Coordinates of C-alpha atoms and ligand atoms in Angstrom, one line a residue:
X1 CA -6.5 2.1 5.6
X2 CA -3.5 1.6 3.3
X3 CA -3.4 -0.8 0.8
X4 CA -0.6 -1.6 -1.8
X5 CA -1.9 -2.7 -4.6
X6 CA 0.4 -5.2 -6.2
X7 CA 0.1 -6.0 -9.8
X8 CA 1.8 -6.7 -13.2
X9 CA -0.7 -5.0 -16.2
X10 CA -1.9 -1.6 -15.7
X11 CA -4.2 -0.1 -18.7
X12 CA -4.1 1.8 -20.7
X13 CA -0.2 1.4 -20.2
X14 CA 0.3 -2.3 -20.4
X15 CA -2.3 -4.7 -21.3
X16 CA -2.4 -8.4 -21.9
X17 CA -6.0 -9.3 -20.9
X18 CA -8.4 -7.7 -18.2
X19 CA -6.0 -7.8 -15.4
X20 CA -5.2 -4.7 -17.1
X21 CA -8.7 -3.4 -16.8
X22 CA -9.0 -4.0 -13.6
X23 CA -5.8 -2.5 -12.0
X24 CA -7.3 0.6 -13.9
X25 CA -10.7 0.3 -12.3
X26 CA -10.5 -0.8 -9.0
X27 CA -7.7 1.0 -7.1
X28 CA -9.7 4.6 -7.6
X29 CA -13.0 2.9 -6.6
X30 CA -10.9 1.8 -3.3
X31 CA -9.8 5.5 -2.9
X32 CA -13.4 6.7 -3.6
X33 CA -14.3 4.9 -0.4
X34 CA -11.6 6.1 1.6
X35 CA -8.5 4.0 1.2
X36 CA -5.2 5.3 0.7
X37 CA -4.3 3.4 -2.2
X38 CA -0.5 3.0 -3.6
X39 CA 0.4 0.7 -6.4
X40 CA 3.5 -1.6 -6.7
X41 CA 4.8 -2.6 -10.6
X42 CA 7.7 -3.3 -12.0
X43 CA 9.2 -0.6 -14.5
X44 CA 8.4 -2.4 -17.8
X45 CA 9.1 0.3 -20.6
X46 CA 5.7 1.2 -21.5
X47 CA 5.5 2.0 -17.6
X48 CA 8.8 3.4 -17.3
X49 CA 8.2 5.3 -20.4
X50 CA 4.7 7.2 -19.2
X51 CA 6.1 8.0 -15.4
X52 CA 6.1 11.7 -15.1
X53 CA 7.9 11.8 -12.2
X54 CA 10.4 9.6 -9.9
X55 CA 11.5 9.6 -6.4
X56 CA 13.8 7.4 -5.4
X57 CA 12.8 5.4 -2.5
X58 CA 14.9 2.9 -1.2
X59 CA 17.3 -0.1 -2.7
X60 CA 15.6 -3.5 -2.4
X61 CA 17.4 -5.3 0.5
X62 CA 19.6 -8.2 0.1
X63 CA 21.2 -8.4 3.6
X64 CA 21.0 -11.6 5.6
X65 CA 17.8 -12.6 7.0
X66 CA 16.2 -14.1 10.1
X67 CA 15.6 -17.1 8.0
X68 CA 18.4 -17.2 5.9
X69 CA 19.8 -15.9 2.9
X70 CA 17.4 -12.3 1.1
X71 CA 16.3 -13.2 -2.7
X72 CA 19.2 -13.6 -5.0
X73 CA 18.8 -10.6 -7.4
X74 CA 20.0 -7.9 -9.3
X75 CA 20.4 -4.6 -8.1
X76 CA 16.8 -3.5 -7.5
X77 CA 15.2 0.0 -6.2
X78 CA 12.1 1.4 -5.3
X79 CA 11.3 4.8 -6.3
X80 CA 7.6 6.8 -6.2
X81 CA 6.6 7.7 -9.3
X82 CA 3.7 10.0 -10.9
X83 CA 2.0 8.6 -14.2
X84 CA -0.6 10.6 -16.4
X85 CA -4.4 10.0 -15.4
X86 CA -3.5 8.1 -12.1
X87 CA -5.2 9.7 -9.2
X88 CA -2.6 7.3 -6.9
X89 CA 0.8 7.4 -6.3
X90 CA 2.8 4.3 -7.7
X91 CA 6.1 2.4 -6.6
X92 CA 7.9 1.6 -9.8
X93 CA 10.4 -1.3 -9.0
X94 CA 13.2 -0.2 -11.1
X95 CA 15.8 -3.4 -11.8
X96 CA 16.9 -2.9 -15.8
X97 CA 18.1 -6.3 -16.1
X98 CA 15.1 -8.0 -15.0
X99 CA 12.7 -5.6 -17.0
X100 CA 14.1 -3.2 -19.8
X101 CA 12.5 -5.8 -22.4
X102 CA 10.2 -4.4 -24.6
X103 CA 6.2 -6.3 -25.0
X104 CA 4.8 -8.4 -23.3
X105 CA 5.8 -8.7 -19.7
X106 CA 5.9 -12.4 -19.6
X107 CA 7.2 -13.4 -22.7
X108 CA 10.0 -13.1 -25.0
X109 CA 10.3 -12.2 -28.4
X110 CA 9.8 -16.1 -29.9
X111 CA 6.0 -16.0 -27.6
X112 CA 8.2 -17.8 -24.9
X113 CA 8.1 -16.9 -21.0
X114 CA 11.6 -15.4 -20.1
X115 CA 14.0 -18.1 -19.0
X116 CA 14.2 -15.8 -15.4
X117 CA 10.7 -15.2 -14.8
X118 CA 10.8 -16.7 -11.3
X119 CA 13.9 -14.3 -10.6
X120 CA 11.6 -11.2 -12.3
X121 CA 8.4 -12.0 -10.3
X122 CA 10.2 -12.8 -6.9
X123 CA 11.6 -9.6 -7.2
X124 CA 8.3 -8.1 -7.3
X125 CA 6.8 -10.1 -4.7
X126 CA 9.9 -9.3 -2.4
X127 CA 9.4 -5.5 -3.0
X128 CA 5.9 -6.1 -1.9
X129 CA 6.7 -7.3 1.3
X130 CA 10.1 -5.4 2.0
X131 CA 7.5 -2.2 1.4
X132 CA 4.8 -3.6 4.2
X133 CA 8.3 -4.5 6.4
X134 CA 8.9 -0.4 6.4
X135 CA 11.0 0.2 3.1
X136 CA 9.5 3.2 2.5
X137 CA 9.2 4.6 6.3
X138 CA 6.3 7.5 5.1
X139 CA 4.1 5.0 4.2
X140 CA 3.6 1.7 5.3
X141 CA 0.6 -0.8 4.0
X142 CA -1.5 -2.0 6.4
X143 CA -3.0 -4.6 3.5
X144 CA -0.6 -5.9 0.7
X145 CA -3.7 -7.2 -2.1
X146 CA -2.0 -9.3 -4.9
X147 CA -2.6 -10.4 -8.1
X148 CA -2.3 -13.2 -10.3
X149 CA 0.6 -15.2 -9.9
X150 CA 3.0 -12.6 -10.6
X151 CA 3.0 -11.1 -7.1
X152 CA 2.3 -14.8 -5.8
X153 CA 5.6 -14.7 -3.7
X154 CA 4.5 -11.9 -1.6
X155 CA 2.3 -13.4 1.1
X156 CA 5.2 -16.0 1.3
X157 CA 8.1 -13.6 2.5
X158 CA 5.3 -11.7 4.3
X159 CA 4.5 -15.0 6.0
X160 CA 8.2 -15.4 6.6
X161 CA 8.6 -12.0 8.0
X162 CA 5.4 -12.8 10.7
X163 CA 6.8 -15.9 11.2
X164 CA 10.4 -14.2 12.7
X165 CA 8.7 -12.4 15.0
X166 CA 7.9 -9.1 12.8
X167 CA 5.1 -7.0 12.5
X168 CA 3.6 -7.6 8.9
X169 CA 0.7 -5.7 7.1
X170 CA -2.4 -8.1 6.1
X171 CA -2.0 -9.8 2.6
X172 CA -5.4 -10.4 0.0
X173 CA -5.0 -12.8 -3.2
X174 CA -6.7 -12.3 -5.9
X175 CA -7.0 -15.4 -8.3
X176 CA -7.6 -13.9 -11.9
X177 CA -7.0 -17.4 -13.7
X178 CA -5.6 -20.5 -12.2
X179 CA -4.2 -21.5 -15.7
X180 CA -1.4 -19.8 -15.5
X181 CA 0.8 -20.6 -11.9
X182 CA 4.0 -19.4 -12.1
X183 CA 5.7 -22.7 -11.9
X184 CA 9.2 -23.1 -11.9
X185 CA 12.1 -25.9 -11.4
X186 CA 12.8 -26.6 -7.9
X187 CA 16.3 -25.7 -8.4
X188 CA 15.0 -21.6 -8.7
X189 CA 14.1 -22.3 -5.2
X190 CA 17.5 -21.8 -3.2
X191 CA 17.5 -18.3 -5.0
X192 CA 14.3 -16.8 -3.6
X193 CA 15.5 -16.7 -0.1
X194 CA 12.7 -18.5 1.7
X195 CA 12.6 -20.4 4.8
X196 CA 13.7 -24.0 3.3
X197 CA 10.7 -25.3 4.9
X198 CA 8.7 -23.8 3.0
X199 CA 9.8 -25.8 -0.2
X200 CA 7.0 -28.8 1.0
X201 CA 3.6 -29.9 -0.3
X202 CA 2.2 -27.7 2.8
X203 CA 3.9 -25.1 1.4
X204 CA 4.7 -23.7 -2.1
X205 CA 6.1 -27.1 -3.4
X206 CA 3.9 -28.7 -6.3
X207 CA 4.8 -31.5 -7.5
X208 CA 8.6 -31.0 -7.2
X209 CA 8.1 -27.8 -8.8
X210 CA 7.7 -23.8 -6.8
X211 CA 4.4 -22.9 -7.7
X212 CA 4.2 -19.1 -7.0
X213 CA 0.1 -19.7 -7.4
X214 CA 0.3 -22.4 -4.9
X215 CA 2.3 -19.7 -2.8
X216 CA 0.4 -17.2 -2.6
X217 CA -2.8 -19.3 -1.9
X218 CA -1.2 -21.1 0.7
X219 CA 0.1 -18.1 2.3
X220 CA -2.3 -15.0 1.9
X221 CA -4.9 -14.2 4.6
X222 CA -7.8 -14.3 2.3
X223 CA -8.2 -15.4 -1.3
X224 CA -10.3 -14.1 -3.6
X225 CA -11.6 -14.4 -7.0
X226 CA -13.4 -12.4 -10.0
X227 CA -16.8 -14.0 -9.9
X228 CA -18.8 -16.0 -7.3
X229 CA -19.0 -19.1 -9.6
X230 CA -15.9 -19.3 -10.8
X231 CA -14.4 -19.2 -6.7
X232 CA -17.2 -22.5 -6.2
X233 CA -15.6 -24.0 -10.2
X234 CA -11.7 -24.0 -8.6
X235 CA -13.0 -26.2 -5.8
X236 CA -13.3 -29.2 -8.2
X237 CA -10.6 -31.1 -10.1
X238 CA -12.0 -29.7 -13.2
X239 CA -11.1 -26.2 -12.7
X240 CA -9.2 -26.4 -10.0
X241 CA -5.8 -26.8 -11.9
X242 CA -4.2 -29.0 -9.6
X243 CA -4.8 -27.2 -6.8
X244 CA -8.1 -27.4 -5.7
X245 CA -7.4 -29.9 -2.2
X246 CA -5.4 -26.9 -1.1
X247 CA -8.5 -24.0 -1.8
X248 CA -11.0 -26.7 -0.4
X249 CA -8.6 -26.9 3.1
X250 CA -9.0 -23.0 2.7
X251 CA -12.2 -22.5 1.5
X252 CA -13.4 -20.8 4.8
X253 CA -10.8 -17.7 3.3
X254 CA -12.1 -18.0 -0.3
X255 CA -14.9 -15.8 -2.0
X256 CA -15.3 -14.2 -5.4
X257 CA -15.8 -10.5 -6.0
X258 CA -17.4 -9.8 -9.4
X259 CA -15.3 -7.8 -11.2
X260 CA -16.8 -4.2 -12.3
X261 CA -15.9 -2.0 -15.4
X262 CA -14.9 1.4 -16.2
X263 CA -17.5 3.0 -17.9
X264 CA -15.6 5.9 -18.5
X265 CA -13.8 3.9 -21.3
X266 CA -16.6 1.6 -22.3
X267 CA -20.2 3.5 -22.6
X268 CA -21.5 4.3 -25.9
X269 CA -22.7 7.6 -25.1
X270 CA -18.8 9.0 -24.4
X271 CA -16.9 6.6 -26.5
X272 CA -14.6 8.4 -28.4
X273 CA -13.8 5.7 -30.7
X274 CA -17.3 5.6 -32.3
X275 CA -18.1 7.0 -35.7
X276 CA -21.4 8.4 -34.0
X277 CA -22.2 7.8 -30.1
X278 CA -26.0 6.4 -29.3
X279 CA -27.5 5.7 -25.9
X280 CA -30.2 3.7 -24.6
X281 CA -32.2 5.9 -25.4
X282 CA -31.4 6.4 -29.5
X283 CA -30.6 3.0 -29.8
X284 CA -30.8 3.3 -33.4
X285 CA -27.9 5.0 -33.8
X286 CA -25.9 1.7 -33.1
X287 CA -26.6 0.9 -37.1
X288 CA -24.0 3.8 -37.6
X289 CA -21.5 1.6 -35.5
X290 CA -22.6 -1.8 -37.2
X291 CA -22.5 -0.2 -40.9
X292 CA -18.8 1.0 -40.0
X293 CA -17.7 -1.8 -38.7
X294 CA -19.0 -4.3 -42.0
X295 CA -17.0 -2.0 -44.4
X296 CA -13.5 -1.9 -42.1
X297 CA -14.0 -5.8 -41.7
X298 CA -14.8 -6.1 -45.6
X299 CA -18.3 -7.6 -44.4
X300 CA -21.0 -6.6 -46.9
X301 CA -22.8 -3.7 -45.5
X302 CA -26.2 -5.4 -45.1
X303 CA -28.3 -3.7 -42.2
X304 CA -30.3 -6.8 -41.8
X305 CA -26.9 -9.2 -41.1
X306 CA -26.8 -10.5 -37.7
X307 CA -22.9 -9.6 -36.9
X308 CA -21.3 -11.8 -34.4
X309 CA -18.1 -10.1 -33.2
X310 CA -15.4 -11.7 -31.0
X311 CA -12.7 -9.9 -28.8
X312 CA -10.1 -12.3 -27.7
X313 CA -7.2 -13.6 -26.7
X314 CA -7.3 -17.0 -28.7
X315 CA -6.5 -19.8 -26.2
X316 CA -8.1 -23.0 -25.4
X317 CA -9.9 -21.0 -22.4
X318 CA -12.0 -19.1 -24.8
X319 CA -13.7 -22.0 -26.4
X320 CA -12.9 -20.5 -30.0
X321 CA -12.2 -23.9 -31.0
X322 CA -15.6 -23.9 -31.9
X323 CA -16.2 -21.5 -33.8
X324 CA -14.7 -22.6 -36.9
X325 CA -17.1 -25.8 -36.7
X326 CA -20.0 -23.4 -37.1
X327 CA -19.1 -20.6 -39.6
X328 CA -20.9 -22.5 -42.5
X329 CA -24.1 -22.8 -40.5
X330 CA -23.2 -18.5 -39.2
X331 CA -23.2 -17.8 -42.6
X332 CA -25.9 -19.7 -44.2
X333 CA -28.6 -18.4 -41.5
X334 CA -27.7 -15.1 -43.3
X335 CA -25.1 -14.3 -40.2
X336 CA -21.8 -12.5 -40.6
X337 CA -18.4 -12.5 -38.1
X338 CA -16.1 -10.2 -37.2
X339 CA -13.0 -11.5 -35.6
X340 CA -10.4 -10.0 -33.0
X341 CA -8.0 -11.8 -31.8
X342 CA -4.7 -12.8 -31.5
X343 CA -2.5 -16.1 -29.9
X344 CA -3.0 -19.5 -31.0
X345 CA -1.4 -19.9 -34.7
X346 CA -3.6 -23.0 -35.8
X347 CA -6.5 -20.9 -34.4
X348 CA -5.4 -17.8 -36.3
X349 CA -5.1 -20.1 -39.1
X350 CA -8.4 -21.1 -39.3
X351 CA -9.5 -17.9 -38.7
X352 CA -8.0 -16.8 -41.6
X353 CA -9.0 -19.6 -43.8
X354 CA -12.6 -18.7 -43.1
X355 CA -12.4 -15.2 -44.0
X356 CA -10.9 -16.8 -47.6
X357 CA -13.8 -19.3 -47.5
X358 CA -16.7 -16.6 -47.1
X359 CA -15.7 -13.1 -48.3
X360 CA -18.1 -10.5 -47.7
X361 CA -19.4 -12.7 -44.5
X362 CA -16.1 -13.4 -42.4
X363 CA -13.7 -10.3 -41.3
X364 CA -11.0 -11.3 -39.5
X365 CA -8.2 -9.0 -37.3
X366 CA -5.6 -10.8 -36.1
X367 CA -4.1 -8.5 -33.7
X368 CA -4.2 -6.3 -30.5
X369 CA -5.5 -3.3 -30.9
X370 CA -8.0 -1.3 -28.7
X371 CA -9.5 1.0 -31.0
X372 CA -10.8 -1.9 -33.0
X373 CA -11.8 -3.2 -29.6
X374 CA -14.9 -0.4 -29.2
X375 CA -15.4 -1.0 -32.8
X376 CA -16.4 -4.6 -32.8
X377 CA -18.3 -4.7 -29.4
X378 CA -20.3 -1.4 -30.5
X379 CA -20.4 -2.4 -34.4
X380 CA -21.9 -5.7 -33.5
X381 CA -25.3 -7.5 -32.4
X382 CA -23.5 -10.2 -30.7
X383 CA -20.6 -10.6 -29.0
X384 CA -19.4 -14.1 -29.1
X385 CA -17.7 -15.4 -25.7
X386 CA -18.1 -19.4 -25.9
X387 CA -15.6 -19.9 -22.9
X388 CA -14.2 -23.3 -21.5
X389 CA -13.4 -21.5 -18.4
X390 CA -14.1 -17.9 -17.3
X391 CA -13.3 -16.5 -13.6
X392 CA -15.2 -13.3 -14.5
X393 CA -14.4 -12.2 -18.3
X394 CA -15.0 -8.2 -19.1
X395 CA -16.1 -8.5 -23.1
X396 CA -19.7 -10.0 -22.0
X397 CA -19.7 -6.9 -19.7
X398 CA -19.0 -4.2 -22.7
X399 CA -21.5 -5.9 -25.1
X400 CA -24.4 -5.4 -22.1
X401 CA -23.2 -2.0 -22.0
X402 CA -23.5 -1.2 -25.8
X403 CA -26.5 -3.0 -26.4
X404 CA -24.4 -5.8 -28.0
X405 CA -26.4 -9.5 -27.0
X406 CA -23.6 -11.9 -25.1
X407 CA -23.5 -15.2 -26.3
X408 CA -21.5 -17.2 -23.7
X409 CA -21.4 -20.5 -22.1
X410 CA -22.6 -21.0 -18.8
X411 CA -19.2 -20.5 -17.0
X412 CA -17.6 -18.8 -14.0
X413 CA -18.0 -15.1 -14.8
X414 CA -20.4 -15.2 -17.7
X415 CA -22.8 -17.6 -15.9
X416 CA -23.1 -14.9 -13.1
X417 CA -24.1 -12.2 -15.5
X418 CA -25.5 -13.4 -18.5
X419 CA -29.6 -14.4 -18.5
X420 CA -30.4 -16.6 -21.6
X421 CA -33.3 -15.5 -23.4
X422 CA -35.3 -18.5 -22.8
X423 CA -38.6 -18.4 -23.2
X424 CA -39.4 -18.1 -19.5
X425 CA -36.8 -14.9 -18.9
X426 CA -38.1 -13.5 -21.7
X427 CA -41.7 -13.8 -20.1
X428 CA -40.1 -12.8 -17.1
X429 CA -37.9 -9.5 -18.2
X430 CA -34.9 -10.7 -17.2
X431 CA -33.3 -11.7 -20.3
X432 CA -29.9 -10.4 -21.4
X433 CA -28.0 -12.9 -24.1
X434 CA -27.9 -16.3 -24.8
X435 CA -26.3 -18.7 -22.4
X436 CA -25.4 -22.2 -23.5
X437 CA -24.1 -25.4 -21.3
X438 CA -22.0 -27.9 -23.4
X439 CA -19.1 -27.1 -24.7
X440 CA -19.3 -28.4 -28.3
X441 CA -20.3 -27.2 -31.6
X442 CA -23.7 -28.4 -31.2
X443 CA -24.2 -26.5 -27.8
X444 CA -22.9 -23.6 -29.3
X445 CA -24.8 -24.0 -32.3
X446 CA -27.9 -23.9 -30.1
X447 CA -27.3 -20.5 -28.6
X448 CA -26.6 -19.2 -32.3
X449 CA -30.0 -20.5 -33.4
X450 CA -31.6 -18.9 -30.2
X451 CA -30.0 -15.7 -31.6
X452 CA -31.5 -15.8 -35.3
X453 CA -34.7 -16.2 -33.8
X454 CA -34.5 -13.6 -31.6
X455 CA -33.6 -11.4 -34.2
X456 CA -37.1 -12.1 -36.1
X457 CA -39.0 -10.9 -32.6
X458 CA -37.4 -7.0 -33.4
X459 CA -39.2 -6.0 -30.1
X460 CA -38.1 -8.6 -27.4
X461 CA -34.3 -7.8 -29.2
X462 CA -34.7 -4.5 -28.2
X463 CA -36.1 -5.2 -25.0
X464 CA -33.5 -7.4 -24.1
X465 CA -30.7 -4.5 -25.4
X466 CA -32.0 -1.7 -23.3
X467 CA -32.4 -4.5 -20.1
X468 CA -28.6 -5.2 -20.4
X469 CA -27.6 -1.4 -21.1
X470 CA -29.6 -0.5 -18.2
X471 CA -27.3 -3.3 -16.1
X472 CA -24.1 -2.1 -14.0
X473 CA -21.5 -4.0 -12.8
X474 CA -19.8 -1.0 -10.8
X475 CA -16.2 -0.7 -9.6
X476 CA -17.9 0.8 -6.6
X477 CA -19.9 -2.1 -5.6
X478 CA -16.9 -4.6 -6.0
X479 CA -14.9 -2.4 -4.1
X480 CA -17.1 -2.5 -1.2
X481 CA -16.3 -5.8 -0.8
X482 CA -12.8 -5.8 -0.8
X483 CA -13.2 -3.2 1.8
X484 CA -15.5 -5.4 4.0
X485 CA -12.5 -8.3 3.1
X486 CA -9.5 -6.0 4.6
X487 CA -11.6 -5.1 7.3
X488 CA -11.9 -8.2 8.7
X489 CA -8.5 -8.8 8.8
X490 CA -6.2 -7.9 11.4
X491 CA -5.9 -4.1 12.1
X492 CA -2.6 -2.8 10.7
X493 CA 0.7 -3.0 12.7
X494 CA 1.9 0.0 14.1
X495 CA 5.7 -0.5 14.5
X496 CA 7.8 -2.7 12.7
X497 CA 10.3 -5.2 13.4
X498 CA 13.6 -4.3 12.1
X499 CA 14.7 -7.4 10.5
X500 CA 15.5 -5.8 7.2
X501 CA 19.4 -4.7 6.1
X502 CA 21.2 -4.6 3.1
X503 CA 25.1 -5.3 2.8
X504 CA 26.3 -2.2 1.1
Ligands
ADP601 P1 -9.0 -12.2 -20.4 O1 -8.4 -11.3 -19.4 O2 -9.1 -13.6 -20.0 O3 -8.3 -12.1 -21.8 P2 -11.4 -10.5 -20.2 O4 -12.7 -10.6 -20.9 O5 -11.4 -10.4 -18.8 O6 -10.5 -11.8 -20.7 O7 -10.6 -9.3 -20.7 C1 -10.1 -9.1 -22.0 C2 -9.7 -7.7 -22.2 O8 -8.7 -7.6 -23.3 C3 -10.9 -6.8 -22.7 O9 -10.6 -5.5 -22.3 C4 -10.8 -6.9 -24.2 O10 -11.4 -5.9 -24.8 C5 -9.3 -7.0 -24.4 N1 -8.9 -7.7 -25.6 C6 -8.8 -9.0 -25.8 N2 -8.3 -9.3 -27.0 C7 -8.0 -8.2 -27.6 C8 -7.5 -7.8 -28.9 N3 -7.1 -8.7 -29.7 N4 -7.4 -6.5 -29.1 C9 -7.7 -5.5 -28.2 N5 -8.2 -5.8 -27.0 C10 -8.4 -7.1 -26.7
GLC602 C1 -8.3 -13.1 -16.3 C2 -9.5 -14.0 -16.7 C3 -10.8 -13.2 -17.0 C4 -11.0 -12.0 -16.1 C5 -9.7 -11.2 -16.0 C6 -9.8 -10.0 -15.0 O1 -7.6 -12.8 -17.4 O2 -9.3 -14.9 -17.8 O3 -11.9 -14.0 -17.0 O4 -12.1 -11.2 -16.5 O5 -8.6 -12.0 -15.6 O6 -10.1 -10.4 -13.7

């Protein structure tokens, strides 16, 4: 079975956020089972710059269309490309003046999205589905599986294409946060070169905006998402962003796929990052980590501190909000933080201000920056991940790994993989972290006390370390369902209608 794999982050390359991780994990667990895998990105720099290779492909086609007029965009063209350390060919979608912008991919230098995102991600979305209409005649997808909004245009045009009469591959969403949409003015629509019908509430319209999220949930065979909860959370009008009606109508096509993780990169026997690598088996070497990580944080090296680290992106998702409500208490139950993170500037603020307000007790990193990454979620007893939302979340998956107790709410992701040391899970061997419900300082609070006492019960701290390091949450398994997903769907067409052209 072929399947393009469509996405915008691919780590170690480019990285925002676990999409990243993911594109890195799950495309050779695919192959492992048999698929032939191809990816599809667009040639940011830091993509563009790693290639080892190009073959040029095809130009993306701009001729008329059965429905109308193609995509209004620059000069675009496919080529095959090599990169270092990726067992997979990849189509880079080379169009300079949609993507020769350094950093992120989504946002300009002043943290805003680029005024022509909607042009930059159609683009990508229409190379998707020109690809499964034949662009490249060696190799034709049989499944097209999207990510994220960015590639939410896809099942649309592929839609469009099976709706003319053509032969079309089968198309998979994947829903890695419904926060962010893709939504645009309704006056980018007449440039995307879609069948005018489809600018309607049964369609991609929302709320007289496009919604390329609404697209590509409307128009994909099957939707998926990164953890069974969350894909039951985006039903309701609390999580469901606006467009929950829509994923009840197609709930019957919805499921979540827990996300897995590469424990090539994160396992703290091989980490390379680590001043001294321990195991389940010489757990004690983890104090090595911990000490390390107090003196580059400027934490006093106490061995007995319970460190809390945090990994983050800081937006309202994350629940951080409530951190800074209980530092004083952190600190006073003899508790010390290390922070990571970077986005919100009143959150960095505060941030900051606490490391001021508690030296010796409160490091904090604002930044990106992976190395320091492994060092807090080794260093650390307990990662911190107090989500308002979570569709799956990786950081609670790396602390299991290195022994590090998650503290999280009971949300989407985290909910499906974090036991709470209750008294009853302790009885029972199952516990793994500390799980709380309400998101507010006192909930949060609660799971921090849970944690101090654990602490004093040295044995049941261990025993809930070496139950969580024994966990895994394999790129394998996840992978199996994805398979068992594309299966279902139609078998791939074996000719395709010719309904592509270009002008010149
Ligand atoms: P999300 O994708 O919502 O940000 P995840 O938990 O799925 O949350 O993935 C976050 C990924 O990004 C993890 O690999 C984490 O280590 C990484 N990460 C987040 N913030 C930082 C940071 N400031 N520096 C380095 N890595 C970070
Ligand atoms: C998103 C989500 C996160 C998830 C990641 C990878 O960024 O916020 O919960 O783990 O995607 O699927």
């Amino acid at each position: 079975m072929k399947v393009l794999y469509v996405c915008a982050e691919l780590f170690p390359f480019l990285k925002t956020g676990g999409l990243a991780d993911v594109s890195a994990g799950l495309p050779p667990a695919l192959q492992a089972l048999g698929c032939e895998v191809r990816l599809l990105m667009p040639a940011f720099p830091a993509i563009a710059s790693a290639v080892n290779s190009t073959r040029p492909v095809a130009l993306l086609p701009d001729g008329p269309l059965p429905w109308g007029k193609a995509p209004v965009l620059p000069t675009a063209k496919v080529a095959l490309a090599t990169l270092p350390g990726l067992k997979m060919p990849l189509y880079l979608l080379q169009a300079p003046a949609l993507y020769e912008r350094p950093g992120s991919p989504y946002l300009g230098p002043n943290g805003k999205d680029w005024g022509d995102n909607a042009r930059r991600f159609a683009a990508l979305g229409w190379a998707a589905a020109t690809l499964g209409q034949g662009l490249d005649p060696d190799w034709v997808p049989d499944v097209i599986h999207c990510h994220d909004w960015h590639t939410g245009l896809a099942p649309a045009y592929v839609r469009a294409f099976a709706d003319a009469g053509g032969a079309t591959p089968s198309t998979v969403f994947t829903i890695h946060n419904m926060a962010y949409q893709g939504l645009f003015p309704r006056a980018v629509f007449a440039q995307l070169g879609l069948p005018a019908a489809y600018f309607d509430v049964g369609g991609l319209e929302f709320f007289g905006q496009v919604s390329f999220m609404k697209a590509a949930i409307r128009y994909a065979d099957r939707v998926t998402t990164v953890s069974p909860t969350y894909a039951r959370e985006i039903l309701d009008p609390s999580q469901g962003c606006g467009l929950d009606g829509l994923l009840r109508e197609r709930a019957h096509l919805l499921s979540g796929v827990l996300n897995g993780v590469d424990y090539q990169v994160w396992s703290p026997a091989t980490d390379g990052f680590l001043p001294t690598p321990y195991d389940i088996d010489a757990l004690a070497k983890k104090s090595s980590a911990k000490r390390t990580l107090q003196l580059s944080f400027g934490l006093e090296p106490r061995p007995h501190a319970l460190v809390f680290g945090v990994v983050s992106r800081l937006t309202e998702q994350k629940g951080l909000h409530l951190l800074p409500q209980v530092i004083v208490d952190l600190v006073q139950a003899g508790g010390q933080l290390a922070l990571l993170g970077q986005g919100d500037a009143t959150l960095e603020q505060a941030f900051v201000d606490a490391a001021i307000r508690h030296p010796g007790q409160v490091g904090v990193r604002i930044g990106y920056d992976e190395v320091t990454a492994h060092a807090v979620i080794a260093g650390a007893d307990v990662i911190l991940v107090p989500s308002a939302f979570e569709p799956c979340g990786l950081t609670q998956l790396y602390g299991l790994r290195y022994g590090t107790l998650p503290l999280v709410r009971r949300v989407g992701g985290l909910a499906d993989t974090v036991v709470d040391c209750t008294l009853e899970n302790l009885d029972d061997g199952t516990a793994t972290g500390f799980v709380f419900n309400d998101l507010s300082a006192k909930g949060l609070l609660s799971a921090l006390r849970r944690a101090f006492a654990l602490s004093r019960r040295p044995d049941e701290w261990t025993a809930a370390q070496r139950r969580g390091m024994g966990l895994r949450f394999d790129w394998l398994t996840a992978a199996q369902h994805y398979l068992a997903i594309y299966q279902s769907l139609k078998p791939g067409a074996k000719s395709r209608a010719r309904v592509l052209s270009r002008r010149n």
